[in-house]
Amino acid sequence: MDDEILRLRSHGHPAVRGTHGKTLEFAVEPDITARATCVLGVATTVLGDPVPPVAGPLRLTITARGISATVHALGNSLWRPGTTAVVRRSAERLPNTLATDADTAAADLPRELVHALTDPDTEVDVQVERAPGPEHGTLVRYWAAPGHDPRLAVECAAADVILAEDREARAALAAYDALGASGASGARPTRSARDAEAAAREALAEGGRILTVAAAAVPGPLPPLFEKTARPTVEALNLPPELALSVVSPVRAERLLATEVPPREVPRLVAAHPGAAVTFRCAAEELPRVLAEVDRPAGSRTVGVAEASLPGAERPWWGPVAELDWSGRGEVVCQVDPVETPAGAGVTAVDPAGLVAALLEQSVSTRTIAMALAAQPGWSRRTAYDFVLKATGGQKS
């Protein structure tokens, strides 16, 4: 298979500066101003497939007057040929973004290359190639909306294996196959469960890209066949943040949506519903504290975490709390999976109101009651103290 998936042909411009530290851009417009410090070329055209498989790891080679530079990034299947091509260091996926998570911005390019780009007679060649994927491959969970979906066509073209999760999805995939989106390796929707497992295992072992598509309903938890493989990188496309977390986790449990609950109340809520997957929102800086309170009584859990925005939730994280290293900012959405109870062990639920009332009848001090409540699963000292004060009408003893 040819690694080249796309080629851009652009032209130099006297206003090219190449000093932007976060992006680089090839504009379709024929003219720019000196304020466009990220633009490296103008009047950009696209050569190649009308549905280029722009998804997954990419290698971009920028060449002008014999001088070249290489950029590694992640393709964005929202991008359409014929529009400006922006490459970002950030993970923000916008319609004009060709690729994200780049290791290079305009300011990082060799100055001799940037100087060559200031000549309007310079022709700029940008070769976009497929690059090796993550060690354990990539699994794309896609929710297909009714009607024509150009993004699905791109994802089909980029996939090594395509799996339909329902009959409606199979029909949609057949339509895109007719449009020429047949997959990176001639992939077609796999028909039997045995074929699906074998093809997926092989592709993931080689760092490939697996596309699963649901159309009749929102995709469910991670399919069982992927639970038997090393954990792949997961992308959740066309799904709101809360649902993105449900498709990255293999845990099958009742889901409790608690996005309006204050973060300090989450540990108590999790403890009160030990068999449910609890989803909540909080500021990124609050997340470690909340999860520490959740883990304290029951041991380490698995959680899913994503940015609380539609573009940001496309690449959710899932795994044990101890492995979480979240560097993002702003608001996040988190799903706490239920704890697996050992065989023969029971879960004892405590009625907090009854406990407080019984201890008050025994003339136990509010401070002692709060400490006793804080020792229960899911309670912190602060939430316990607030609960006791509310139960006693704010009276201390």
GROMACS .gro file of C-alpha atoms in nm:
model
  397
    1MET     CA    1   0.000   0.000   0.000
    2ASP     CA    2   0.130   0.345  -0.092
    3ASP     CA    3   0.185   0.550   0.223
    4GLU     CA    4   0.103   0.877   0.046
    5ILE     CA    5  -0.258   0.979   0.100
    6LEU     CA    6  -0.254   1.341  -0.008
    7ARG     CA    7  -0.037   1.606  -0.168
    8LEU     CA    8  -0.076   1.983  -0.137
    9ARG     CA    9   0.062   2.225  -0.394
   10SER     CA   10   0.113   2.576  -0.259
   11HIS     CA   11   0.304   2.894  -0.344
   12GLY     CA   12   0.527   3.136  -0.161
   13HIS     CA   13   0.428   3.491  -0.064
   14PRO     CA   14   0.628   3.799   0.045
   15ALA     CA   15   0.423   3.823   0.367
   16VAL     CA   16   0.524   3.476   0.491
   17ARG     CA   17   0.685   3.510   0.836
   18GLY     CA   18   0.674   3.159   0.980
   19THR     CA   19   0.693   3.278   1.341
   20HIS     CA   20   0.377   3.129   1.492
   21GLY     CA   21   0.456   2.895   1.780
   22LYS     CA   22   0.138   2.685   1.782
   23THR     CA   23   0.026   2.629   1.422
   24LEU     CA   24   0.131   2.623   1.059
   25GLU     CA   25  -0.104   2.679   0.768
   26PHE     CA   26  -0.138   2.649   0.392
   27ALA     CA   27  -0.404   2.896   0.279
   28VAL     CA   28  -0.631   2.860  -0.021
   29GLU     CA   29  -0.649   3.238  -0.057
   30PRO     CA   30  -0.400   3.394  -0.300
   31ASP     CA   31  -0.305   3.679  -0.067
   32ILE     CA   32  -0.224   3.726   0.304
   33THR     CA   33  -0.101   4.002   0.534
   34ALA     CA   34   0.204   4.005   0.759
   35ARG     CA   35  -0.023   3.928   1.056
   36ALA     CA   36  -0.072   3.574   0.924
   37THR     CA   37   0.241   3.450   1.100
   38CYS     CA   38   0.140   3.084   1.072
   39VAL     CA   39   0.085   3.080   0.693
   40LEU     CA   40   0.360   2.912   0.489
   41GLY     CA   41   0.195   2.911   0.147
   42VAL     CA   42  -0.097   3.058  -0.049
   43ALA     CA   43  -0.323   2.954  -0.338
   44THR     CA   44  -0.305   2.597  -0.210
   45THR     CA   45  -0.457   2.317  -0.416
   46VAL     CA   46  -0.502   1.947  -0.342
   47LEU     CA   47  -0.374   1.660  -0.554
   48GLY     CA   48  -0.492   1.303  -0.505
   49ASP     CA   49  -0.799   1.109  -0.396
   50PRO     CA   50  -1.123   1.312  -0.364
   51VAL     CA   51  -1.182   1.133  -0.031
   52PRO     CA   52  -0.831   1.122   0.118
   53PRO     CA   53  -0.803   0.907   0.435
   54VAL     CA   54  -0.696   1.194   0.661
   55ALA     CA   55  -0.714   1.021   0.998
   56GLY     CA   56  -0.464   0.870   1.238
   57PRO     CA   57  -0.087   0.939   1.254
   58LEU     CA   58   0.049   1.137   0.959
   59ARG     CA   59   0.388   1.248   0.835
   60LEU     CA   60   0.396   1.577   0.642
   61THR     CA   61   0.704   1.663   0.436
   62ILE     CA   62   0.725   2.030   0.335
   63THR     CA   63   0.963   2.097   0.047
   64ALA     CA   64   1.061   2.419  -0.132
   65ARG     CA   65   1.371   2.482  -0.346
   66GLY     CA   66   1.523   2.153  -0.236
   67ILE     CA   67   1.487   2.232   0.136
   68SER     CA   68   1.262   2.001   0.337
   69ALA     CA   69   1.116   1.972   0.685
   70THR     CA   70   0.908   1.694   0.838
   71VAL     CA   71   0.609   1.732   1.069
   72HIS     CA   72   0.440   1.448   1.259
   73ALA     CA   73   0.075   1.495   1.360
   74LEU     CA   74  -0.266   1.327   1.388
   75GLY     CA   75  -0.505   1.359   1.094
   76ASN     CA   76  -0.848   1.515   1.142
   77SER     CA   77  -1.127   1.349   0.943
   78LEU     CA   78  -1.337   1.667   0.970
   79TRP     CA   79  -1.105   1.843   0.724
   80ARG     CA   80  -1.217   1.872   0.362
   81PRO     CA   81  -0.998   1.913   0.053
   82GLY     CA   82  -1.028   2.258  -0.099
   83THR     CA   83  -1.023   2.437   0.236
   84THR     CA   84  -0.733   2.594   0.422
   85ALA     CA   85  -0.509   2.330   0.580
   86VAL     CA   86  -0.409   2.413   0.939
   87VAL     CA   87  -0.174   2.193   1.141
   88ARG     CA   88  -0.195   2.251   1.517
   89ARG     CA   89   0.016   2.161   1.815
   90SER     CA   90  -0.303   2.143   2.021
   91ALA     CA   91  -0.564   1.866   2.006
   92GLU     CA   92  -0.841   2.103   1.891
   93ARG     CA   93  -1.018   1.958   1.588
   94LEU     CA   94  -1.187   2.224   1.376
   95PRO     CA   95  -1.321   2.191   1.019
   96ASN     CA   96  -1.018   2.373   0.873
   97THR     CA   97  -0.771   2.162   1.073
   98LEU     CA   98  -0.581   1.908   0.865
   99ALA     CA   99  -0.397   1.764   1.165
  100THR     CA  100  -0.351   1.812   1.540
  101ASP     CA  101  -0.097   1.720   1.809
  102ALA     CA  102   0.185   1.827   1.578
  103ASP     CA  103   0.546   1.816   1.691
  104THR     CA  104   0.630   2.124   1.482
  105ALA     CA  105   0.483   2.471   1.428
  106ALA     CA  106   0.579   2.745   1.182
  107ALA     CA  107   0.834   2.892   1.423
  108ASP     CA  108   1.018   2.558   1.447
  109LEU     CA  109   1.091   2.526   1.075
  110PRO     CA  110   1.442   2.585   0.936
  111ARG     CA  111   1.485   2.955   0.863
  112GLU     CA  112   1.630   2.884   0.520
  113LEU     CA  113   1.306   2.706   0.430
  114VAL     CA  114   1.094   2.994   0.559
  115HIS     CA  115   1.308   3.239   0.362
  116ALA     CA  116   1.244   3.039   0.044
  117LEU     CA  117   0.870   3.061   0.113
  118THR     CA  118   0.880   3.442   0.097
  119ASP     CA  119   0.939   3.429  -0.280
  120PRO     CA  120   0.609   3.426  -0.477
  121ASP     CA  121   0.783   3.223  -0.749
  122THR     CA  122   0.854   2.941  -0.504
  123GLU     CA  123   0.643   2.630  -0.547
  124VAL     CA  124   0.576   2.450  -0.219
  125ASP     CA  125   0.515   2.076  -0.212
  126VAL     CA  126   0.353   1.915   0.092
  127GLN     CA  127   0.348   1.537   0.089
  128VAL     CA  128   0.110   1.384   0.344
  129GLU     CA  129   0.180   1.020   0.426
  130ARG     CA  130   0.042   0.764   0.665
  131ALA     CA  131   0.270   0.714   0.966
  132PRO     CA  132   0.295   0.416   1.206
  133GLY     CA  133   0.009   0.400   1.456
  134PRO     CA  134   0.012   0.345   1.833
  135GLU     CA  135   0.168   0.020   1.953
  136HIS     CA  136  -0.169  -0.141   2.028
  137GLY     CA  137  -0.360   0.022   1.743
  138THR     CA  138  -0.657   0.260   1.736
  139LEU     CA  139  -1.024   0.178   1.782
  140VAL     CA  140  -1.269   0.435   1.642
  141ARG     CA  141  -1.625   0.421   1.785
  142TYR     CA  142  -1.847   0.608   1.537
  143TRP     CA  143  -2.211   0.708   1.573
  144ALA     CA  144  -2.347   0.756   1.221
  145ALA     CA  145  -2.618   1.017   1.182
  146PRO     CA  146  -2.893   0.972   0.918
  147GLY     CA  147  -2.813   1.097   0.570
  148HIS     CA  148  -2.485   1.161   0.396
  149ASP     CA  149  -2.192   1.195   0.635
  150PRO     CA  150  -1.866   1.300   0.464
  151ARG     CA  151  -1.667   1.232   0.780
  152LEU     CA  152  -1.775   0.868   0.783
  153ALA     CA  153  -1.654   0.834   0.425
  154VAL     CA  154  -1.310   0.959   0.533
  155GLU     CA  155  -1.299   0.727   0.834
  156CYS     CA  156  -1.393   0.433   0.612
  157ALA     CA  157  -1.111   0.523   0.376
  158ALA     CA  158  -0.864   0.537   0.665
  159ALA     CA  159  -0.967   0.213   0.838
  160ASP     CA  160  -0.789  -0.120   0.814
  161VAL     CA  161  -1.092  -0.311   0.944
  162ILE     CA  162  -1.454  -0.189   0.942
  163LEU     CA  163  -1.717  -0.342   1.173
  164ALA     CA  164  -2.090  -0.268   1.160
  165GLU     CA  165  -2.261  -0.282   1.501
  166ASP     CA  166  -2.617  -0.299   1.364
  167ARG     CA  167  -2.811  -0.349   1.041
  168GLU     CA  168  -2.855   0.024   0.979
  169ALA     CA  169  -2.481   0.076   1.011
  170ARG     CA  170  -2.416  -0.201   0.761
  171ALA     CA  171  -2.647  -0.029   0.513
  172ALA     CA  172  -2.470   0.303   0.566
  173LEU     CA  173  -2.129   0.143   0.516
  174ALA     CA  174  -2.244  -0.020   0.194
  175ALA     CA  175  -2.343   0.322   0.062
  176TYR     CA  176  -2.002   0.470   0.141
  177ASP     CA  177  -1.833   0.171  -0.015
  178ALA     CA  178  -2.016   0.265  -0.335
  179LEU     CA  179  -1.865   0.611  -0.301
  180GLY     CA  180  -1.518   0.459  -0.303
  181ALA     CA  181  -1.445   0.459   0.071
  182SER     CA  182  -1.325   0.101   0.077
  183GLY     CA  183  -1.068   0.119   0.352
  184ALA     CA  184  -0.694   0.167   0.378
  185SER     CA  185  -0.624  -0.198   0.298
  186GLY     CA  186  -0.926  -0.270   0.083
  187ALA     CA  187  -1.125  -0.314   0.404
  188ARG     CA  188  -1.492  -0.409   0.394
  189PRO     CA  189  -1.743  -0.452   0.677
  190THR     CA  190  -1.652  -0.788   0.831
  191ARG     CA  191  -1.937  -1.041   0.820
  192SER     CA  192  -1.879  -1.314   1.080
  193ALA     CA  193  -1.786  -1.273   1.447
  194ARG     CA  194  -1.489  -1.506   1.399
  195ASP     CA  195  -1.363  -1.306   1.101
  196ALA     CA  196  -1.415  -0.983   1.294
  197GLU     CA  197  -1.209  -1.098   1.591
  198ALA     CA  198  -0.928  -1.237   1.378
  199ALA     CA  199  -0.908  -0.930   1.154
  200ALA     CA  200  -0.926  -0.687   1.447
  201ARG     CA  201  -0.661  -0.869   1.648
  202GLU     CA  202  -0.424  -0.876   1.354
  203ALA     CA  203  -0.477  -0.510   1.268
  204LEU     CA  204  -0.438  -0.388   1.627
  205ALA     CA  205  -0.121  -0.592   1.673
  206GLU     CA  206   0.024  -0.408   1.374
  207GLY     CA  207  -0.083  -0.065   1.505
  208GLY     CA  208  -0.378  -0.051   1.265
  209ARG     CA  209  -0.701   0.143   1.275
  210ILE     CA  210  -1.033  -0.031   1.348
  211LEU     CA  211  -1.362   0.146   1.274
  212THR     CA  212  -1.682   0.032   1.447
  213VAL     CA  213  -2.001   0.202   1.332
  214ALA     CA  214  -2.342   0.216   1.503
  215ALA     CA  215  -2.646   0.384   1.348
  216ALA     CA  216  -2.962   0.239   1.502
  217ALA     CA  217  -2.857   0.342   1.853
  218VAL     CA  218  -2.565   0.502   2.034
  219PRO     CA  219  -2.263   0.268   2.052
  220GLY     CA  220  -2.251   0.064   2.371
  221PRO     CA  221  -1.957  -0.032   2.594
  222LEU     CA  222  -1.634  -0.156   2.442
  223PRO     CA  223  -1.720  -0.470   2.239
  224PRO     CA  224  -1.612  -0.796   2.409
  225LEU     CA  225  -1.363  -0.888   2.138
  226PHE     CA  226  -1.155  -0.579   2.226
  227GLU     CA  227  -1.147  -0.671   2.595
  228LYS     CA  228  -0.922  -0.963   2.501
  229THR     CA  229  -0.660  -0.744   2.334
  230ALA     CA  230  -0.405  -0.499   2.470
  231ARG     CA  231  -0.573  -0.167   2.538
  232PRO     CA  232  -0.593   0.029   2.208
  233THR     CA  233  -0.616   0.404   2.172
  234VAL     CA  234  -0.987   0.488   2.144
  235GLU     CA  235  -1.155   0.770   1.953
  236ALA     CA  236  -1.525   0.848   1.999
  237LEU     CA  237  -1.668   1.042   1.706
  238ASN     CA  238  -2.005   1.224   1.683
  239LEU     CA  239  -2.076   1.161   2.052
  240PRO     CA  240  -2.130   1.412   2.335
  241PRO     CA  241  -1.873   1.387   2.619
  242GLU     CA  242  -2.089   1.182   2.856
  243LEU     CA  243  -2.161   0.920   2.590
  244ALA     CA  244  -1.800   0.921   2.469
  245LEU     CA  245  -1.697   0.788   2.810
  246SER     CA  246  -1.948   0.504   2.795
  247VAL     CA  247  -1.802   0.370   2.469
  248VAL     CA  248  -1.439   0.374   2.584
  249SER     CA  249  -1.504   0.158   2.892
  250PRO     CA  250  -1.555  -0.220   2.869
  251VAL     CA  251  -1.760  -0.217   3.192
  252ARG     CA  252  -2.127  -0.303   3.149
  253ALA     CA  253  -2.327  -0.137   3.424
  254GLU     CA  254  -2.619   0.093   3.488
  255ARG     CA  255  -2.515   0.452   3.420
  256LEU     CA  256  -2.591   0.732   3.663
  257LEU     CA  257  -2.563   1.079   3.509
  258ALA     CA  258  -2.467   1.327   3.782
  259THR     CA  259  -2.334   1.619   3.581
  260GLU     CA  260  -2.533   1.870   3.790
  261VAL     CA  261  -2.404   1.734   4.122
  262PRO     CA  262  -2.132   1.941   4.297
  263PRO     CA  263  -1.795   1.759   4.277
  264ARG     CA  264  -1.767   1.738   4.656
  265GLU     CA  265  -2.085   1.526   4.660
  266VAL     CA  266  -1.958   1.276   4.403
  267PRO     CA  267  -1.775   1.038   4.644
  268ARG     CA  268  -2.092   0.995   4.852
  269LEU     CA  269  -2.299   0.941   4.537
  270VAL     CA  270  -2.056   0.676   4.412
  271ALA     CA  271  -2.069   0.498   4.747
  272ALA     CA  272  -2.449   0.504   4.748
  273HIS     CA  273  -2.461   0.336   4.404
  274PRO     CA  274  -2.182   0.074   4.413
  275GLY     CA  275  -2.311  -0.112   4.108
  276ALA     CA  276  -2.347   0.191   3.881
  277ALA     CA  277  -2.109   0.382   3.657
  278VAL     CA  278  -2.131   0.742   3.781
  279THR     CA  279  -2.063   1.027   3.538
  280PHE     CA  280  -1.990   1.378   3.667
  281ARG     CA  281  -1.828   1.706   3.563
  282CYS     CA  282  -1.567   1.913   3.743
  283ALA     CA  283  -1.273   2.145   3.685
  284ALA     CA  284  -0.960   1.959   3.574
  285GLU     CA  285  -0.770   2.075   3.882
  286GLU     CA  286  -1.040   1.927   4.109
  287LEU     CA  287  -1.033   1.583   3.949
  288PRO     CA  288  -0.740   1.431   4.147
  289ARG     CA  289  -0.898   1.527   4.479
  290VAL     CA  290  -1.240   1.388   4.385
  291LEU     CA  291  -1.095   1.060   4.260
  292ALA     CA  292  -0.877   1.028   4.571
  293GLU     CA  293  -1.192   1.045   4.785
  294VAL     CA  294  -1.365   0.793   4.559
  295ASP     CA  295  -1.071   0.550   4.576
  296ARG     CA  296  -1.007   0.582   4.949
  297PRO     CA  297  -1.267   0.339   5.082
  298ALA     CA  298  -1.296   0.091   4.797
  299GLY     CA  299  -0.952   0.066   4.641
  300SER     CA  300  -0.843   0.169   4.294
  301ARG     CA  301  -1.115   0.191   4.030
  302THR     CA  302  -1.115   0.238   3.657
  303VAL     CA  303  -1.235   0.568   3.518
  304GLY     CA  304  -1.293   0.737   3.185
  305VAL     CA  305  -1.195   1.103   3.143
  306ALA     CA  306  -1.245   1.350   2.858
  307GLU     CA  307  -1.262   1.721   2.798
  308ALA     CA  308  -1.617   1.848   2.849
  309SER     CA  309  -1.664   1.963   2.489
  310LEU     CA  310  -1.767   1.785   2.171
  311PRO     CA  311  -1.427   1.825   1.996
  312GLY     CA  312  -1.232   1.758   2.315
  313ALA     CA  313  -1.423   1.441   2.395
  314GLU     CA  314  -1.323   1.269   2.072
  315ARG     CA  315  -1.018   1.118   2.238
  316PRO     CA  316  -1.128   1.000   2.584
  317TRP     CA  317  -0.895   0.823   2.826
  318TRP     CA  318  -0.981   0.507   3.019
  319GLY     CA  319  -0.788   0.305   3.276
  320PRO     CA  320  -0.706   0.266   3.646
  321VAL     CA  321  -0.710   0.586   3.851
  322ALA     CA  322  -0.347   0.524   3.946
  323GLU     CA  323  -0.244   0.554   3.579
  324LEU     CA  324  -0.431   0.878   3.513
  325ASP     CA  325  -0.202   1.166   3.418
  326TRP     CA  326  -0.442   1.434   3.298
  327SER     CA  327  -0.268   1.751   3.185
  328GLY     CA  328  -0.568   1.925   3.031
  329ARG     CA  329  -0.731   2.239   3.163
  330GLY     CA  330  -1.086   2.364   3.190
  331GLU     CA  331  -1.385   2.143   3.261
  332VAL     CA  332  -1.366   1.766   3.229
  333VAL     CA  333  -1.624   1.489   3.236
  334CYS     CA  334  -1.541   1.170   3.426
  335GLN     CA  335  -1.707   0.829   3.451
  336VAL     CA  336  -1.628   0.623   3.761
  337ASP     CA  337  -1.677   0.253   3.693
  338PRO     CA  338  -1.825   0.031   3.966
  339VAL     CA  339  -1.589  -0.172   4.181
  340GLU     CA  340  -1.581  -0.543   4.112
  341THR     CA  341  -1.693  -0.707   4.435
  342PRO     CA  342  -1.496  -1.025   4.521
  343ALA     CA  343  -1.696  -1.347   4.514
  344GLY     CA  344  -1.872  -1.405   4.845
  345ALA     CA  345  -1.826  -1.045   4.956
  346GLY     CA  346  -2.125  -0.825   5.013
  347VAL     CA  347  -2.170  -0.451   4.995
  348THR     CA  348  -2.316  -0.304   5.311
  349ALA     CA  349  -2.511   0.013   5.252
  350VAL     CA  350  -2.526   0.266   5.534
  351ASP     CA  351  -2.832   0.486   5.586
  352PRO     CA  352  -2.663   0.816   5.679
  353ALA     CA  353  -2.978   0.980   5.814
  354GLY     CA  354  -3.054   0.677   6.030
  355LEU     CA  355  -2.696   0.659   6.154
  356VAL     CA  356  -2.694   1.025   6.255
  357ALA     CA  357  -3.033   1.001   6.427
  358ALA     CA  358  -2.933   0.690   6.622
  359LEU     CA  359  -2.608   0.843   6.745
  360LEU     CA  360  -2.778   1.169   6.843
  361GLU     CA  361  -3.023   0.970   7.055
  362GLN     CA  362  -2.722   0.831   7.239
  363SER     CA  363  -2.599   1.188   7.305
  364VAL     CA  364  -2.298   1.139   7.083
  365SER     CA  365  -2.133   1.468   6.986
  366THR     CA  366  -2.178   1.602   6.634
  367ARG     CA  367  -1.801   1.594   6.589
  368THR     CA  368  -1.785   1.223   6.671
  369ILE     CA  369  -2.084   1.151   6.446
  370ALA     CA  370  -1.918   1.337   6.158
  371MET     CA  371  -1.598   1.137   6.208
  372ALA     CA  372  -1.796   0.812   6.209
  373LEU     CA  373  -1.976   0.910   5.890
  374ALA     CA  374  -1.650   1.015   5.724
  375ALA     CA  375  -1.518   0.662   5.782
  376GLN     CA  376  -1.791   0.521   5.557
  377PRO     CA  377  -1.724   0.454   5.187
  378GLY     CA  378  -1.754   0.763   4.971
  379TRP     CA  379  -1.762   1.021   5.252
  380SER     CA  380  -1.501   1.287   5.317
  381ARG     CA  381  -1.470   1.480   5.642
  382ARG     CA  382  -1.615   1.788   5.479
  383THR     CA  383  -1.922   1.620   5.329
  384ALA     CA  384  -1.984   1.428   5.652
  385TYR     CA  385  -1.957   1.742   5.866
  386ASP     CA  386  -2.191   1.935   5.634
  387PHE     CA  387  -2.444   1.651   5.642
  388VAL     CA  388  -2.441   1.629   6.023
  389LEU     CA  389  -2.479   2.005   6.062
  390LYS     CA  390  -2.776   2.001   5.826
  391ALA     CA  391  -2.935   1.710   6.015
  392THR     CA  392  -2.897   1.890   6.348
  393GLY     CA  393  -3.010   2.228   6.221
  394GLY     CA  394  -2.660   2.370   6.248
  395GLN     CA  395  -2.626   2.295   6.621
  396LYS     CA  396  -2.288   2.170   6.742
  397SER     CA  397  -2.231   1.954   7.048
   0.00000   0.00000   0.00000
